[in-house]
Amino acid sequence: MILPLVSRAVQALFAAVVLGLSIVAIRWQVYGKAPAQSGFASFAGAFGCLAAAIGIAGIWITALSTLILAIIDGVAGVCLLIAGITYVVALRGLDCGEAAHILDDKQWKWLPAAINHPLLTGGSGPKSDDGYAMGLSRYGEDKINGVFTDRCHKAKANMVFMFLAFASCVAAAVLIWVHRRRNGGRMSSRV
């Protein structure tokens, strides 16, 4: 009984981190709507939290069938996996340390790292002299690269937590299935 409870707590923790970091990413947006990746990741994190809460309730409420709990965990896991994959695609080729300098300090020109990663820049607005106006512009020349690097690290951490939350959903589903099989359909420690 303790192992399924621990797995659900870990699932809830990872999903809550995904939800929190995704909401932070949505709040970065200055121009236009937030990228779909951020919105879907926040949905996946919220659904993962809901699945964990239902799973915790399912430990004591035997009326919740194992199949229903497994389906909920499966859907939450698939959502988290898809969100993680969309972040991998959106952040492809970005090294937070080396390539994070998105503004040429000498010419005040946007470098390709900014243009190719709208998930981190806050969107683009009306054209400026160099052709782009990024949401990061409000931070000023001296802070833009640091803000972009910070966002890059947060987005990559969010991506990792999406995959960890996916793994925890799979683990929770397997554990509840095995535990109920051993106890004749009951989660109670009394046999």
Tab-separated table of C-alpha atoms in Angstrom:
chain	number	residue	atom	x	y	z
A	1	MET	CA	0.000	0.000	0.000
A	2	ILE	CA	2.875	2.368	0.683
A	3	LEU	CA	4.492	1.879	-2.738
A	4	PRO	CA	1.397	2.932	-4.747
A	5	LEU	CA	0.981	5.935	-2.462
A	6	VAL	CA	4.610	6.989	-2.951
A	7	SER	CA	4.335	6.533	-6.717
A	8	ARG	CA	1.228	8.731	-6.777
A	9	ALA	CA	2.955	11.391	-4.691
A	10	VAL	CA	5.900	11.408	-7.115
A	11	GLN	CA	3.471	11.558	-10.037
A	12	ALA	CA	1.695	14.535	-8.457
A	13	LEU	CA	4.998	16.295	-7.749
A	14	PHE	CA	6.337	15.903	-11.298
A	15	ALA	CA	3.012	16.915	-12.856
A	16	ALA	CA	2.808	19.968	-10.573
A	17	VAL	CA	6.307	21.041	-11.643
A	18	VAL	CA	5.270	20.683	-15.304
A	19	LEU	CA	2.135	22.722	-14.650
A	20	GLY	CA	4.053	25.447	-12.808
A	21	LEU	CA	6.868	25.774	-15.344
A	22	SER	CA	4.382	25.750	-18.226
A	23	ILE	CA	2.377	28.571	-16.670
A	24	VAL	CA	5.610	30.529	-16.223
A	25	ALA	CA	6.366	29.975	-19.926
A	26	ILE	CA	2.900	31.213	-20.893
A	27	ARG	CA	3.459	34.369	-18.850
A	28	TRP	CA	6.609	35.147	-20.877
A	29	GLN	CA	4.428	35.998	-23.851
A	30	VAL	CA	4.333	39.687	-24.747
A	31	TYR	CA	3.192	39.671	-28.382
A	32	GLY	CA	0.392	37.455	-29.642
A	33	LYS	CA	-0.757	34.222	-28.072
A	34	ALA	CA	1.512	31.895	-26.160
A	35	PRO	CA	2.934	29.045	-28.238
A	36	ALA	CA	0.726	25.966	-28.385
A	37	GLN	CA	3.488	23.914	-26.749
A	38	SER	CA	3.202	25.919	-23.535
A	39	GLY	CA	-0.582	25.725	-23.441
A	40	PHE	CA	-0.643	21.985	-24.074
A	41	ALA	CA	2.119	21.400	-21.521
A	42	SER	CA	0.110	23.235	-18.869
A	43	PHE	CA	-2.939	21.109	-19.741
A	44	ALA	CA	-0.846	17.931	-19.540
A	45	GLY	CA	0.571	18.981	-16.164
A	46	ALA	CA	-2.900	19.741	-14.801
A	47	PHE	CA	-4.253	16.447	-16.113
A	48	GLY	CA	-1.294	14.632	-14.550
A	49	CYS	CA	-2.126	16.247	-11.190
A	50	LEU	CA	-5.757	15.202	-11.573
A	51	ALA	CA	-4.731	11.642	-12.450
A	52	ALA	CA	-2.518	11.512	-9.356
A	53	ALA	CA	-5.370	12.763	-7.147
A	54	ILE	CA	-7.776	10.194	-8.587
A	55	GLY	CA	-5.106	7.523	-8.169
A	56	ILE	CA	-4.586	8.444	-4.524
A	57	ALA	CA	-8.342	8.239	-3.988
A	58	GLY	CA	-8.334	4.886	-5.782
A	59	ILE	CA	-5.977	3.455	-3.184
A	60	TRP	CA	-8.769	3.576	-0.601
A	61	ILE	CA	-11.909	3.649	-2.759
A	62	THR	CA	-12.169	0.191	-4.250
A	63	ALA	CA	-15.190	1.209	-6.327
A	64	LEU	CA	-12.743	2.881	-8.715
A	65	SER	CA	-11.868	0.040	-11.023
A	66	THR	CA	-8.297	-0.776	-11.873
A	67	LEU	CA	-9.133	-0.396	-15.541
A	68	ILE	CA	-10.475	3.146	-15.065
A	69	LEU	CA	-7.392	4.153	-13.076
A	70	ALA	CA	-5.110	2.598	-15.697
A	71	ILE	CA	-6.929	4.440	-18.499
A	72	ILE	CA	-6.684	7.768	-16.659
A	73	ASP	CA	-2.970	7.190	-16.043
A	74	GLY	CA	-2.512	6.147	-19.654
A	75	VAL	CA	-4.179	9.273	-21.021
A	76	ALA	CA	-2.217	11.491	-18.615
A	77	GLY	CA	0.997	9.710	-19.569
A	78	VAL	CA	0.340	10.087	-23.295
A	79	CYS	CA	-0.452	13.798	-22.853
A	80	LEU	CA	2.778	14.328	-20.905
A	81	LEU	CA	4.770	12.356	-23.485
A	82	ILE	CA	3.321	14.403	-26.356
A	83	ALA	CA	4.022	17.640	-24.463
A	84	GLY	CA	7.612	16.529	-23.887
A	85	ILE	CA	8.068	15.655	-27.549
A	86	THR	CA	6.671	19.029	-28.650
A	87	TYR	CA	9.190	20.753	-26.383
A	88	VAL	CA	12.009	18.621	-27.806
A	89	VAL	CA	11.001	19.712	-31.305
A	90	ALA	CA	10.548	23.377	-30.305
A	91	LEU	CA	13.928	23.524	-28.556
A	92	ARG	CA	15.867	21.420	-31.053
A	93	GLY	CA	19.418	22.507	-31.569
A	94	LEU	CA	19.439	24.990	-28.703
A	95	ASP	CA	22.321	24.879	-26.258
A	96	CYS	CA	21.478	27.055	-23.267
A	97	GLY	CA	25.117	27.823	-22.541
A	98	GLU	CA	26.748	28.472	-25.865
A	99	ALA	CA	23.970	29.495	-28.249
A	100	ALA	CA	21.921	31.493	-25.797
A	101	HIS	CA	23.333	34.807	-26.952
A	102	ILE	CA	20.454	35.943	-29.084
A	103	LEU	CA	21.353	39.570	-29.513
A	104	ASP	CA	24.470	40.790	-31.244
A	105	ASP	CA	25.819	43.200	-28.653
A	106	LYS	CA	27.581	45.321	-31.259
A	107	GLN	CA	24.784	45.767	-33.766
A	108	TRP	CA	21.581	45.282	-31.701
A	109	LYS	CA	20.512	42.635	-34.220
A	110	TRP	CA	18.572	39.485	-33.414
A	111	LEU	CA	20.555	36.341	-33.995
A	112	PRO	CA	19.009	33.133	-35.402
A	113	ALA	CA	18.659	31.607	-31.919
A	114	ALA	CA	15.958	34.149	-31.100
A	115	ILE	CA	14.135	33.937	-34.365
A	116	ASN	CA	14.079	30.130	-34.351
A	117	HIS	CA	12.882	29.740	-30.736
A	118	PRO	CA	9.676	31.741	-30.237
A	119	LEU	CA	8.861	29.571	-27.208
A	120	LEU	CA	11.464	31.583	-25.282
A	121	THR	CA	11.342	35.067	-26.779
A	122	GLY	CA	7.880	36.252	-25.750
A	123	GLY	CA	6.627	36.399	-29.312
A	124	SER	CA	7.333	38.885	-32.045
A	125	GLY	CA	5.455	42.079	-32.555
A	126	PRO	CA	5.591	44.978	-34.986
A	127	LYS	CA	8.699	45.045	-37.113
A	128	SER	CA	11.608	47.108	-35.885
A	129	ASP	CA	14.602	48.468	-37.802
A	130	ASP	CA	16.245	45.054	-37.947
A	131	GLY	CA	13.017	43.315	-38.962
A	132	TYR	CA	11.948	41.864	-35.617
A	133	ALA	CA	10.543	43.070	-32.325
A	134	MET	CA	10.798	40.321	-29.761
A	135	GLY	CA	9.003	40.217	-26.431
A	136	LEU	CA	12.424	40.189	-24.806
A	137	SER	CA	13.009	43.763	-26.002
A	138	ARG	CA	11.444	45.150	-22.843
A	139	TYR	CA	14.406	43.933	-20.757
A	140	GLY	CA	16.947	46.212	-22.407
A	141	GLU	CA	20.164	45.406	-24.212
A	142	ASP	CA	22.169	44.562	-21.118
A	143	LYS	CA	19.750	41.918	-19.773
A	144	ILE	CA	18.301	40.199	-22.834
A	145	ASN	CA	20.888	37.437	-23.172
A	146	GLY	CA	20.658	36.598	-19.466
A	147	VAL	CA	16.858	36.463	-19.545
A	148	PHE	CA	16.942	34.262	-22.649
A	149	THR	CA	19.436	31.890	-20.998
A	150	ASP	CA	17.272	31.683	-17.874
A	151	ARG	CA	14.199	30.909	-19.969
A	152	CYS	CA	16.148	28.316	-21.901
A	153	HIS	CA	17.117	26.498	-18.693
A	154	LYS	CA	13.525	26.606	-17.393
A	155	ALA	CA	12.116	25.288	-20.674
A	156	LYS	CA	14.628	22.438	-20.776
A	157	ALA	CA	13.893	21.582	-17.136
A	158	ASN	CA	10.183	21.572	-17.947
A	159	MET	CA	10.860	19.202	-20.831
A	160	VAL	CA	12.740	16.800	-18.542
A	161	PHE	CA	9.960	16.897	-15.950
A	162	MET	CA	7.418	16.072	-18.667
A	163	PHE	CA	9.258	12.835	-19.386
A	164	LEU	CA	9.681	12.106	-15.669
A	165	ALA	CA	5.952	12.695	-15.133
A	166	PHE	CA	5.221	10.367	-18.055
A	167	ALA	CA	7.388	7.661	-16.490
A	168	SER	CA	5.701	8.167	-13.120
A	169	CYS	CA	2.256	7.763	-14.738
A	170	VAL	CA	3.359	4.476	-16.272
A	171	ALA	CA	4.877	3.321	-12.976
A	172	ALA	CA	1.748	4.273	-11.020
A	173	ALA	CA	-0.506	2.416	-13.449
A	174	VAL	CA	1.655	-0.705	-13.282
A	175	LEU	CA	1.899	-0.590	-9.491
A	176	ILE	CA	-1.817	-0.190	-8.935
A	177	TRP	CA	-2.542	-2.993	-11.397
A	178	VAL	CA	-0.058	-5.371	-9.725
A	179	HIS	CA	-1.137	-4.430	-6.204
A	180	ARG	CA	-4.816	-4.972	-6.949
A	181	ARG	CA	-4.082	-8.299	-8.628
A	182	ARG	CA	-2.219	-9.496	-5.544
A	183	ASN	CA	-4.987	-8.399	-3.184
A	184	GLY	CA	-7.866	-9.824	-5.154
A	185	GLY	CA	-9.063	-6.490	-6.494
A	186	ARG	CA	-8.695	-4.568	-3.220
A	187	MET	CA	-6.038	-1.986	-2.407
A	188	SER	CA	-6.431	-2.540	1.310
A	189	SER	CA	-3.467	-4.057	3.109
A	190	ARG	CA	-5.899	-6.466	4.763
A	191	VAL	CA	-6.138	-9.664	2.772
